[in-house]
Amino acid sequence: MTELAQRTGAINIGQGFPDEDGSAVIIDAAVVALHAGHNQYAPLPGVPALRDAIAAHQRRHYGLAVDPDSGVQVTFTATPDGPARSIVRFAFCKRDYVLDEAVERLRDWTARRR
C-alpha cells in the first residue's frame, strides 16, 4: 500500500510515519521489557497489572468501583471493527442483533473463501 501511495501521490492513512525517532526513555523501557520475555500478545483478559491500573484509573477519575478480575477486559487489535466493538455491542445492545451480525459476517467470509 505504501508503494502504491508513493507512486500515485496519494496520502497513505494505513501506515503512520513518525516525525521523530521516539523518546529514549520509551525505547529503553521497550528493550527492558523484551529482555524480560514480554514479546508476545498478552493473555486474555489482559495482564493483571494493566487490569489493576485500569480499574484504579476508573475509580480515581470516575468514582467507579470496578473489579479488575471480572470487570476489565483488555483486547489487542488495531482494527476498529475488532473484538472490543463486538464486546461492547454484546454488553449494551440487543444480543440477537449482535449474533445476527456475527452470522452475517460468517456468511460473508464463507462466500469470499469460495
mmCIF file of N, CA and C in Angstrom:
data_model
loop_
_atom_site.group_PDB
_atom_site.id
_atom_site.type_symbol
_atom_site.label_atom_id
_atom_site.label_comp_id
_atom_site.label_asym_id
_atom_site.label_seq_id
_atom_site.Cartn_x
_atom_site.Cartn_y
_atom_site.Cartn_z
ATOM 1 N N MET A 1 0.821 -1.178 0.000
ATOM 2 C CA MET A 1 0.000 0.000 0.000
ATOM 3 C C MET A 1 0.875 1.255 0.000
ATOM 4 N N THR A 2 1.955 1.226 0.787
ATOM 5 C CA THR A 2 2.846 2.385 0.847
ATOM 6 C C THR A 2 3.446 2.676 -0.521
ATOM 7 N N GLU A 3 3.902 1.630 -1.187
ATOM 8 C CA GLU A 3 4.495 1.811 -2.520
ATOM 9 C C GLU A 3 3.483 2.405 -3.492
ATOM 10 N N LEU A 4 2.252 1.917 -3.469
ATOM 11 C CA LEU A 4 1.211 2.429 -4.351
ATOM 12 C C LEU A 4 0.919 3.895 -4.051
ATOM 13 N N ALA A 5 0.844 4.244 -2.779
ATOM 14 C CA ALA A 5 0.584 5.635 -2.401
ATOM 15 C C ALA A 5 1.713 6.545 -2.875
ATOM 16 N N GLN A 6 2.946 6.105 -2.707
ATOM 17 C CA GLN A 6 4.081 6.923 -3.151
ATOM 18 C C GLN A 6 4.089 7.080 -4.667
ATOM 19 N N ARG A 7 3.783 6.007 -5.362
ATOM 20 C CA ARG A 7 3.796 6.039 -6.827
ATOM 21 C C ARG A 7 2.716 6.953 -7.391
ATOM 22 N N THR A 8 1.558 6.976 -6.744
ATOM 23 C CA THR A 8 0.428 7.740 -7.276
ATOM 24 C C THR A 8 0.249 9.101 -6.615
ATOM 25 N N GLY A 9 1.077 9.404 -5.604
ATOM 26 C CA GLY A 9 0.956 10.688 -4.920
ATOM 27 C C GLY A 9 -0.193 10.731 -3.927
ATOM 28 N N ALA A 10 -0.695 9.564 -3.549
ATOM 29 C CA ALA A 10 -1.807 9.504 -2.591
ATOM 30 C C ALA A 10 -1.282 9.642 -1.163
ATOM 31 N N ILE A 11 -2.177 9.960 -0.260
ATOM 32 C CA ILE A 11 -1.836 10.003 1.158
ATOM 33 C C ILE A 11 -2.158 8.641 1.745
ATOM 34 N N ASN A 12 -1.170 7.997 2.323
ATOM 35 C CA ASN A 12 -1.338 6.666 2.895
ATOM 36 C C ASN A 12 -1.774 6.806 4.350
ATOM 37 N N ILE A 13 -3.047 6.558 4.617
ATOM 38 C CA ILE A 13 -3.519 6.622 6.005
ATOM 39 C C ILE A 13 -3.481 5.250 6.670
ATOM 40 N N GLY A 14 -2.988 4.250 5.971
ATOM 41 C CA GLY A 14 -2.904 2.905 6.524
ATOM 42 C C GLY A 14 -1.620 2.642 7.287
ATOM 43 N N GLN A 15 -0.660 3.556 7.194
ATOM 44 C CA GLN A 15 0.618 3.365 7.869
ATOM 45 C C GLN A 15 1.093 4.720 8.366
ATOM 46 N N GLY A 16 1.490 4.767 9.619
ATOM 47 C CA GLY A 16 1.985 6.020 10.180
ATOM 48 C C GLY A 16 3.473 6.187 9.943
ATOM 49 N N PHE A 17 3.898 7.409 9.798
ATOM 50 C CA PHE A 17 5.309 7.738 9.643
ATOM 51 C C PHE A 17 5.655 8.780 10.696
ATOM 52 N N PRO A 18 6.214 8.364 11.832
ATOM 53 C CA PRO A 18 6.527 9.312 12.897
ATOM 54 C C PRO A 18 7.516 10.385 12.433
ATOM 55 N N ASP A 19 7.368 11.575 13.017
ATOM 56 C CA ASP A 19 8.252 12.689 12.690
ATOM 57 C C ASP A 19 9.588 12.605 13.418
ATOM 58 N N GLU A 20 9.680 11.756 14.424
ATOM 59 C CA GLU A 20 10.908 11.638 15.208
ATOM 60 C C GLU A 20 11.136 10.181 15.570
ATOM 61 N N ASP A 21 12.315 9.902 16.105
ATOM 62 C CA ASP A 21 12.670 8.526 16.433
ATOM 63 C C ASP A 21 11.990 8.009 17.695
ATOM 64 N N GLY A 22 11.523 8.868 18.530
ATOM 65 C CA GLY A 22 10.876 8.444 19.764
ATOM 66 C C GLY A 22 11.748 8.723 20.976
ATOM 67 N N SER A 23 11.115 8.710 22.112
ATOM 68 C CA SER A 23 11.775 9.010 23.373
ATOM 69 C C SER A 23 12.745 7.898 23.760
ATOM 70 N N ALA A 24 13.935 8.290 24.205
ATOM 71 C CA ALA A 24 14.921 7.310 24.665
ATOM 72 C C ALA A 24 14.392 6.529 25.859
ATOM 73 N N VAL A 25 13.602 7.175 26.708
ATOM 74 C CA VAL A 25 13.023 6.505 27.879
ATOM 75 C C VAL A 25 12.104 5.367 27.435
ATOM 76 N N ILE A 26 11.270 5.630 26.440
ATOM 77 C CA ILE A 26 10.338 4.609 25.948
ATOM 78 C C ILE A 26 11.101 3.489 25.243
ATOM 79 N N ILE A 27 12.086 3.851 24.446
ATOM 80 C CA ILE A 27 12.887 2.833 23.755
ATOM 81 C C ILE A 27 13.599 1.945 24.768
ATOM 82 N N ASP A 28 14.199 2.555 25.794
ATOM 83 C CA ASP A 28 14.890 1.774 26.830
ATOM 84 C C ASP A 28 13.919 0.860 27.581
ATOM 85 N N ALA A 29 12.723 1.376 27.885
ATOM 86 C CA ALA A 29 11.723 0.556 28.577
ATOM 87 C C ALA A 29 11.298 -0.625 27.708
ATOM 88 N N ALA A 30 11.176 -0.391 26.398
ATOM 89 C CA ALA A 30 10.811 -1.480 25.483
ATOM 90 C C ALA A 30 11.905 -2.547 25.449
ATOM 91 N N VAL A 31 13.153 -2.127 25.439
ATOM 92 C CA VAL A 31 14.272 -3.076 25.432
ATOM 93 C C VAL A 31 14.258 -3.921 26.702
ATOM 94 N N VAL A 32 14.051 -3.265 27.849
ATOM 95 C CA VAL A 32 13.988 -3.991 29.126
ATOM 96 C C VAL A 32 12.841 -5.003 29.098
ATOM 97 N N ALA A 33 11.667 -4.571 28.604
ATOM 98 C CA ALA A 33 10.504 -5.465 28.544
ATOM 99 C C ALA A 33 10.769 -6.652 27.627
ATOM 100 N N LEU A 34 11.396 -6.409 26.484
ATOM 101 C CA LEU A 34 11.703 -7.503 25.559
ATOM 102 C C LEU A 34 12.677 -8.495 26.178
ATOM 103 N N HIS A 35 13.696 -7.990 26.871
ATOM 104 C CA HIS A 35 14.653 -8.888 27.531
ATOM 105 C C HIS A 35 14.005 -9.663 28.675
ATOM 106 N N ALA A 36 12.913 -9.127 29.232
ATOM 107 C CA ALA A 36 12.207 -9.812 30.321
ATOM 108 C C ALA A 36 11.197 -10.835 29.790
ATOM 109 N N GLY A 37 11.155 -10.995 28.460
ATOM 110 C CA GLY A 37 10.267 -12.004 27.888
ATOM 111 C C GLY A 37 8.895 -11.495 27.488
ATOM 112 N N HIS A 38 8.673 -10.189 27.561
ATOM 113 C CA HIS A 38 7.376 -9.625 27.172
ATOM 114 C C HIS A 38 7.403 -9.312 25.676
ATOM 115 N N ASN A 39 7.317 -10.357 24.868
ATOM 116 C CA ASN A 39 7.439 -10.180 23.425
ATOM 117 C C ASN A 39 6.348 -10.914 22.643
ATOM 118 N N GLN A 40 5.269 -11.241 23.307
ATOM 119 C CA GLN A 40 4.148 -11.928 22.663
ATOM 120 C C GLN A 40 2.862 -11.168 22.975
ATOM 121 N N TYR A 41 1.784 -11.535 22.305
ATOM 122 C CA TYR A 41 0.492 -10.969 22.673
ATOM 123 C C TYR A 41 0.211 -11.309 24.128
ATOM 124 N N ALA A 42 -0.400 -10.383 24.817
ATOM 125 C CA ALA A 42 -0.750 -10.604 26.220
ATOM 126 C C ALA A 42 -1.882 -11.624 26.307
ATOM 127 N N PRO A 43 -1.969 -12.339 27.419
ATOM 128 C CA PRO A 43 -3.079 -13.282 27.586
ATOM 129 C C PRO A 43 -4.396 -12.530 27.779
ATOM 130 N N LEU A 44 -5.473 -13.168 27.377
ATOM 131 C CA LEU A 44 -6.798 -12.608 27.678
ATOM 132 C C LEU A 44 -7.158 -13.032 29.089
ATOM 133 N N PRO A 45 -7.734 -12.225 29.900
ATOM 134 C CA PRO A 45 -8.341 -10.915 29.641
ATOM 135 C C PRO A 45 -7.385 -9.741 29.795
ATOM 136 N N GLY A 46 -6.085 -9.969 29.723
ATOM 137 C CA GLY A 46 -5.097 -8.907 29.867
ATOM 138 C C GLY A 46 -4.154 -9.201 31.017
ATOM 139 N N VAL A 47 -3.039 -8.513 31.033
ATOM 140 C CA VAL A 47 -2.049 -8.668 32.096
ATOM 141 C C VAL A 47 -2.640 -8.111 33.393
ATOM 142 N N PRO A 48 -2.555 -8.855 34.497
ATOM 143 C CA PRO A 48 -3.163 -8.401 35.756
ATOM 144 C C PRO A 48 -2.757 -6.982 36.173
ATOM 145 N N ALA A 49 -1.490 -6.617 36.020
ATOM 146 C CA ALA A 49 -1.053 -5.269 36.421
ATOM 147 C C ALA A 49 -1.760 -4.191 35.600
ATOM 148 N N LEU A 50 -1.987 -4.441 34.315
ATOM 149 C CA LEU A 50 -2.696 -3.474 33.475
ATOM 150 C C LEU A 50 -4.162 -3.395 33.868
ATOM 151 N N ARG A 51 -4.794 -4.551 34.117
ATOM 152 C CA ARG A 51 -6.199 -4.540 34.552
ATOM 153 C C ARG A 51 -6.343 -3.795 35.877
ATOM 154 N N ASP A 52 -5.392 -4.003 36.806
ATOM 155 C CA ASP A 52 -5.414 -3.274 38.084
ATOM 156 C C ASP A 52 -5.303 -1.773 37.845
ATOM 157 N N ALA A 53 -4.404 -1.370 36.953
ATOM 158 C CA ALA A 53 -4.212 0.052 36.662
ATOM 159 C C ALA A 53 -5.456 0.661 36.022
ATOM 160 N N ILE A 54 -6.117 -0.081 35.140
ATOM 161 C CA ILE A 54 -7.341 0.416 34.502
ATOM 162 C C ILE A 54 -8.441 0.583 35.544
ATOM 163 N N ALA A 55 -8.591 -0.400 36.422
ATOM 164 C CA ALA A 55 -9.608 -0.309 37.481
ATOM 165 C C ALA A 55 -9.315 0.877 38.400
ATOM 166 N N ALA A 56 -8.043 1.086 38.750
ATOM 167 C CA ALA A 56 -7.669 2.220 39.606
ATOM 168 C C ALA A 56 -7.958 3.544 38.906
ATOM 169 N N HIS A 57 -7.693 3.615 37.613
ATOM 170 C CA HIS A 57 -7.987 4.824 36.833
ATOM 171 C C HIS A 57 -9.485 5.128 36.852
ATOM 172 N N GLN A 58 -10.300 4.108 36.634
ATOM 173 C CA GLN A 58 -11.752 4.301 36.622
ATOM 174 C C GLN A 58 -12.253 4.770 37.990
ATOM 175 N N ARG A 59 -11.672 4.231 39.049
ATOM 176 C CA ARG A 59 -12.053 4.632 40.410
ATOM 177 C C ARG A 59 -11.616 6.079 40.666
ATOM 178 N N ARG A 60 -10.382 6.394 40.313
ATOM 179 C CA ARG A 60 -9.810 7.715 40.575
ATOM 180 C C ARG A 60 -10.497 8.813 39.759
ATOM 181 N N HIS A 61 -10.745 8.557 38.487
ATOM 182 C CA HIS A 61 -11.275 9.598 37.605
ATOM 183 C C HIS A 61 -12.800 9.643 37.535
ATOM 184 N N TYR A 62 -13.466 8.511 37.728
ATOM 185 C CA TYR A 62 -14.915 8.456 37.534
ATOM 186 C C TYR A 62 -15.678 7.952 38.743
ATOM 187 N N GLY A 63 -14.972 7.593 39.814
ATOM 188 C CA GLY A 63 -15.636 7.095 41.010
ATOM 189 C C GLY A 63 -16.272 5.731 40.830
ATOM 190 N N LEU A 64 -15.813 4.969 39.855
ATOM 191 C CA LEU A 64 -16.389 3.648 39.578
ATOM 192 C C LEU A 64 -15.595 2.568 40.298
ATOM 193 N N ALA A 65 -16.293 1.710 41.002
ATOM 194 C CA ALA A 65 -15.650 0.572 41.666
ATOM 195 C C ALA A 65 -15.689 -0.608 40.704
ATOM 196 N N VAL A 66 -14.602 -0.823 40.002
ATOM 197 C CA VAL A 66 -14.521 -1.884 39.003
ATOM 198 C C VAL A 66 -13.577 -2.971 39.511
ATOM 199 N N ASP A 67 -14.060 -4.205 39.529
ATOM 200 C CA ASP A 67 -13.217 -5.338 39.905
ATOM 201 C C ASP A 67 -12.303 -5.665 38.721
ATOM 202 N N PRO A 68 -10.988 -5.555 38.893
ATOM 203 C CA PRO A 68 -10.091 -5.791 37.761
ATOM 204 C C PRO A 68 -10.149 -7.213 37.210
ATOM 205 N N ASP A 69 -10.585 -8.170 38.026
ATOM 206 C CA ASP A 69 -10.634 -9.558 37.561
ATOM 207 C C ASP A 69 -11.910 -9.896 36.806
ATOM 208 N N SER A 70 -13.017 -9.244 37.162
ATOM 209 C CA SER A 70 -14.278 -9.572 36.492
ATOM 210 C C SER A 70 -14.851 -8.406 35.690
ATOM 211 N N GLY A 71 -14.313 -7.208 35.857
ATOM 212 C CA GLY A 71 -14.892 -6.042 35.196
ATOM 213 C C GLY A 71 -14.001 -5.363 34.182
ATOM 214 N N VAL A 72 -12.811 -5.905 33.941
ATOM 215 C CA VAL A 72 -11.891 -5.301 32.973
ATOM 216 C C VAL A 72 -11.461 -6.370 31.975
ATOM 217 N N GLN A 73 -11.620 -6.067 30.702
ATOM 218 C CA GLN A 73 -11.197 -6.964 29.621
ATOM 219 C C GLN A 73 -10.307 -6.166 28.682
ATOM 220 N N VAL A 74 -9.081 -6.599 28.515
ATOM 221 C CA VAL A 74 -8.153 -5.931 27.606
ATOM 222 C C VAL A 74 -8.036 -6.792 26.355
ATOM 223 N N THR A 75 -8.306 -6.183 25.210
ATOM 224 C CA THR A 75 -8.134 -6.897 23.946
ATOM 225 C C THR A 75 -6.987 -6.262 23.184
ATOM 226 N N PHE A 76 -6.459 -6.969 22.226
ATOM 227 C CA PHE A 76 -5.348 -6.430 21.444
ATOM 228 C C PHE A 76 -5.699 -6.510 19.977
ATOM 229 N N THR A 77 -5.954 -5.353 19.413
ATOM 230 C CA THR A 77 -6.196 -5.252 17.985
ATOM 231 C C THR A 77 -6.122 -3.797 17.591
ATOM 232 N N ALA A 78 -5.685 -3.544 16.392
ATOM 233 C CA ALA A 78 -5.685 -2.188 15.869
ATOM 234 C C ALA A 78 -6.863 -2.007 14.925
ATOM 235 N N THR A 79 -7.651 -3.037 14.764
ATOM 236 C CA THR A 79 -8.789 -2.991 13.858
ATOM 237 C C THR A 79 -9.978 -2.347 14.549
ATOM 238 N N PRO A 80 -10.501 -1.237 14.002
ATOM 239 C CA PRO A 80 -11.625 -0.583 14.672
ATOM 240 C C PRO A 80 -12.873 -1.450 14.743
ATOM 241 N N ASP A 81 -12.952 -2.451 13.904
ATOM 242 C CA ASP A 81 -14.120 -3.318 13.878
ATOM 243 C C ASP A 81 -13.806 -4.642 14.566
ATOM 244 N N GLY A 82 -12.853 -4.626 15.486
ATOM 245 C CA GLY A 82 -12.377 -5.844 16.114
ATOM 246 C C GLY A 82 -13.198 -6.297 17.297
ATOM 247 N N PRO A 83 -12.613 -7.154 18.129
ATOM 248 C CA PRO A 83 -13.342 -7.786 19.224
ATOM 249 C C PRO A 83 -13.876 -6.814 20.262
ATOM 250 N N ALA A 84 -13.189 -5.705 20.501
ATOM 251 C CA ALA A 84 -13.668 -4.759 21.512
ATOM 252 C C ALA A 84 -15.039 -4.213 21.131
ATOM 253 N N ARG A 85 -15.225 -3.896 19.863
ATOM 254 C CA ARG A 85 -16.516 -3.379 19.401
ATOM 255 C C ARG A 85 -17.611 -4.426 19.606
ATOM 256 N N SER A 86 -17.300 -5.666 19.298
ATOM 257 C CA SER A 86 -18.289 -6.732 19.468
ATOM 258 C C SER A 86 -18.649 -6.933 20.928
ATOM 259 N N ILE A 87 -17.655 -6.842 21.818
ATOM 260 C CA ILE A 87 -17.923 -6.993 23.251
ATOM 261 C C ILE A 87 -18.837 -5.885 23.744
ATOM 262 N N VAL A 88 -18.543 -4.643 23.345
ATOM 263 C CA VAL A 88 -19.377 -3.514 23.768
ATOM 264 C C VAL A 88 -20.790 -3.680 23.236
ATOM 265 N N ARG A 89 -20.916 -4.059 21.983
ATOM 266 C CA ARG A 89 -22.256 -4.261 21.422
ATOM 267 C C ARG A 89 -22.997 -5.373 22.156
ATOM 268 N N PHE A 90 -22.292 -6.457 22.449
ATOM 269 C CA PHE A 90 -22.933 -7.570 23.133
ATOM 270 C C PHE A 90 -23.405 -7.149 24.518
ATOM 271 N N ALA A 91 -22.615 -6.312 25.200
ATOM 272 C CA ALA A 91 -22.952 -5.897 26.559
ATOM 273 C C ALA A 91 -24.075 -4.869 26.590
ATOM 274 N N PHE A 92 -24.141 -3.995 25.586
ATOM 275 C CA PHE A 92 -25.052 -2.862 25.682
ATOM 276 C C PHE A 92 -26.152 -2.840 24.627
ATOM 277 N N CYS A 93 -26.088 -3.712 23.648
ATOM 278 C CA CYS A 93 -27.109 -3.732 22.602
ATOM 279 C C CYS A 93 -27.947 -4.998 22.742
ATOM 280 N N LYS A 94 -28.918 -5.096 21.884
ATOM 281 C CA LYS A 94 -29.718 -6.319 21.874
ATOM 282 C C LYS A 94 -28.836 -7.480 21.432
ATOM 283 N N ARG A 95 -28.835 -8.523 22.211
ATOM 284 C CA ARG A 95 -27.954 -9.649 21.919
ATOM 285 C C ARG A 95 -28.268 -10.305 20.571
ATOM 286 N N ASP A 96 -29.532 -10.387 20.211
ATOM 287 C CA ASP A 96 -29.854 -11.024 18.942
ATOM 288 C C ASP A 96 -29.309 -10.212 17.770
ATOM 289 N N TYR A 97 -29.231 -8.880 17.909
ATOM 290 C CA TYR A 97 -28.643 -8.053 16.854
ATOM 291 C C TYR A 97 -27.169 -8.408 16.662
ATOM 292 N N VAL A 98 -26.444 -8.524 17.769
ATOM 293 C CA VAL A 98 -25.021 -8.848 17.698
ATOM 294 C C VAL A 98 -24.821 -10.231 17.096
ATOM 295 N N LEU A 99 -25.624 -11.192 17.521
ATOM 296 C CA LEU A 99 -25.493 -12.546 16.987
ATOM 297 C C LEU A 99 -25.855 -12.582 15.511
ATOM 298 N N ASP A 100 -26.901 -11.835 15.103
ATOM 299 C CA ASP A 100 -27.248 -11.761 13.686
ATOM 300 C C ASP A 100 -26.088 -11.190 12.878
ATOM 301 N N GLU A 101 -25.446 -10.136 13.430
ATOM 302 C CA GLU A 101 -24.308 -9.529 12.745
ATOM 303 C C GLU A 101 -23.161 -10.531 12.615
ATOM 304 N N ALA A 102 -22.908 -11.311 13.653
ATOM 305 C CA ALA A 102 -21.831 -12.305 13.615
ATOM 306 C C ALA A 102 -22.116 -13.372 12.565
ATOM 307 N N VAL A 103 -23.360 -13.827 12.485
ATOM 308 C CA VAL A 103 -23.733 -14.834 11.484
ATOM 309 C C VAL A 103 -23.557 -14.256 10.084
ATOM 310 N N GLU A 104 -23.956 -12.997 9.890
ATOM 311 C CA GLU A 104 -23.810 -12.357 8.581
ATOM 312 C C GLU A 104 -22.339 -12.236 8.186
ATOM 313 N N ARG A 105 -21.494 -11.897 9.136
ATOM 314 C CA ARG A 105 -20.057 -11.815 8.843
ATOM 315 C C ARG A 105 -19.509 -13.184 8.454
ATOM 316 N N LEU A 106 -19.958 -14.221 9.145
ATOM 317 C CA LEU A 106 -19.509 -15.569 8.814
ATOM 318 C C LEU A 106 -19.940 -15.929 7.398
ATOM 319 N N ARG A 107 -21.163 -15.559 7.036
ATOM 320 C CA ARG A 107 -21.632 -15.826 5.667
ATOM 321 C C ARG A 107 -20.764 -15.093 4.651
ATOM 322 N N ASP A 108 -20.475 -13.799 4.921
ATOM 323 C CA ASP A 108 -19.631 -13.021 4.010
ATOM 324 C C ASP A 108 -18.256 -13.660 3.869
ATOM 325 N N TRP A 109 -17.668 -14.057 4.993
ATOM 326 C CA TRP A 109 -16.338 -14.655 4.981
ATOM 327 C C TRP A 109 -16.353 -15.963 4.192
ATOM 328 N N THR A 110 -17.385 -16.784 4.421
ATOM 329 C CA THR A 110 -17.501 -18.066 3.723
ATOM 330 C C THR A 110 -17.652 -17.841 2.222
ATOM 331 N N ALA A 111 -18.456 -16.859 1.836
ATOM 332 C CA ALA A 111 -18.656 -16.574 0.417
ATOM 333 C C ALA A 111 -17.357 -16.114 -0.238
ATOM 334 N N ARG A 112 -16.568 -15.320 0.469
ATOM 335 C CA ARG A 112 -15.299 -14.836 -0.094
ATOM 336 C C ARG A 112 -14.286 -15.961 -0.231
ATOM 337 N N ARG A 113 -14.368 -16.962 0.627
ATOM 338 C CA ARG A 113 -13.397 -18.063 0.606
ATOM 339 C C ARG A 113 -13.655 -19.024 -0.556
ATOM 340 N N ARG A 114 -14.839 -18.994 -1.110
ATOM 341 C CA ARG A 114 -15.184 -19.943 -2.186
ATOM 342 C C ARG A 114 -14.576 -19.544 -3.497
#
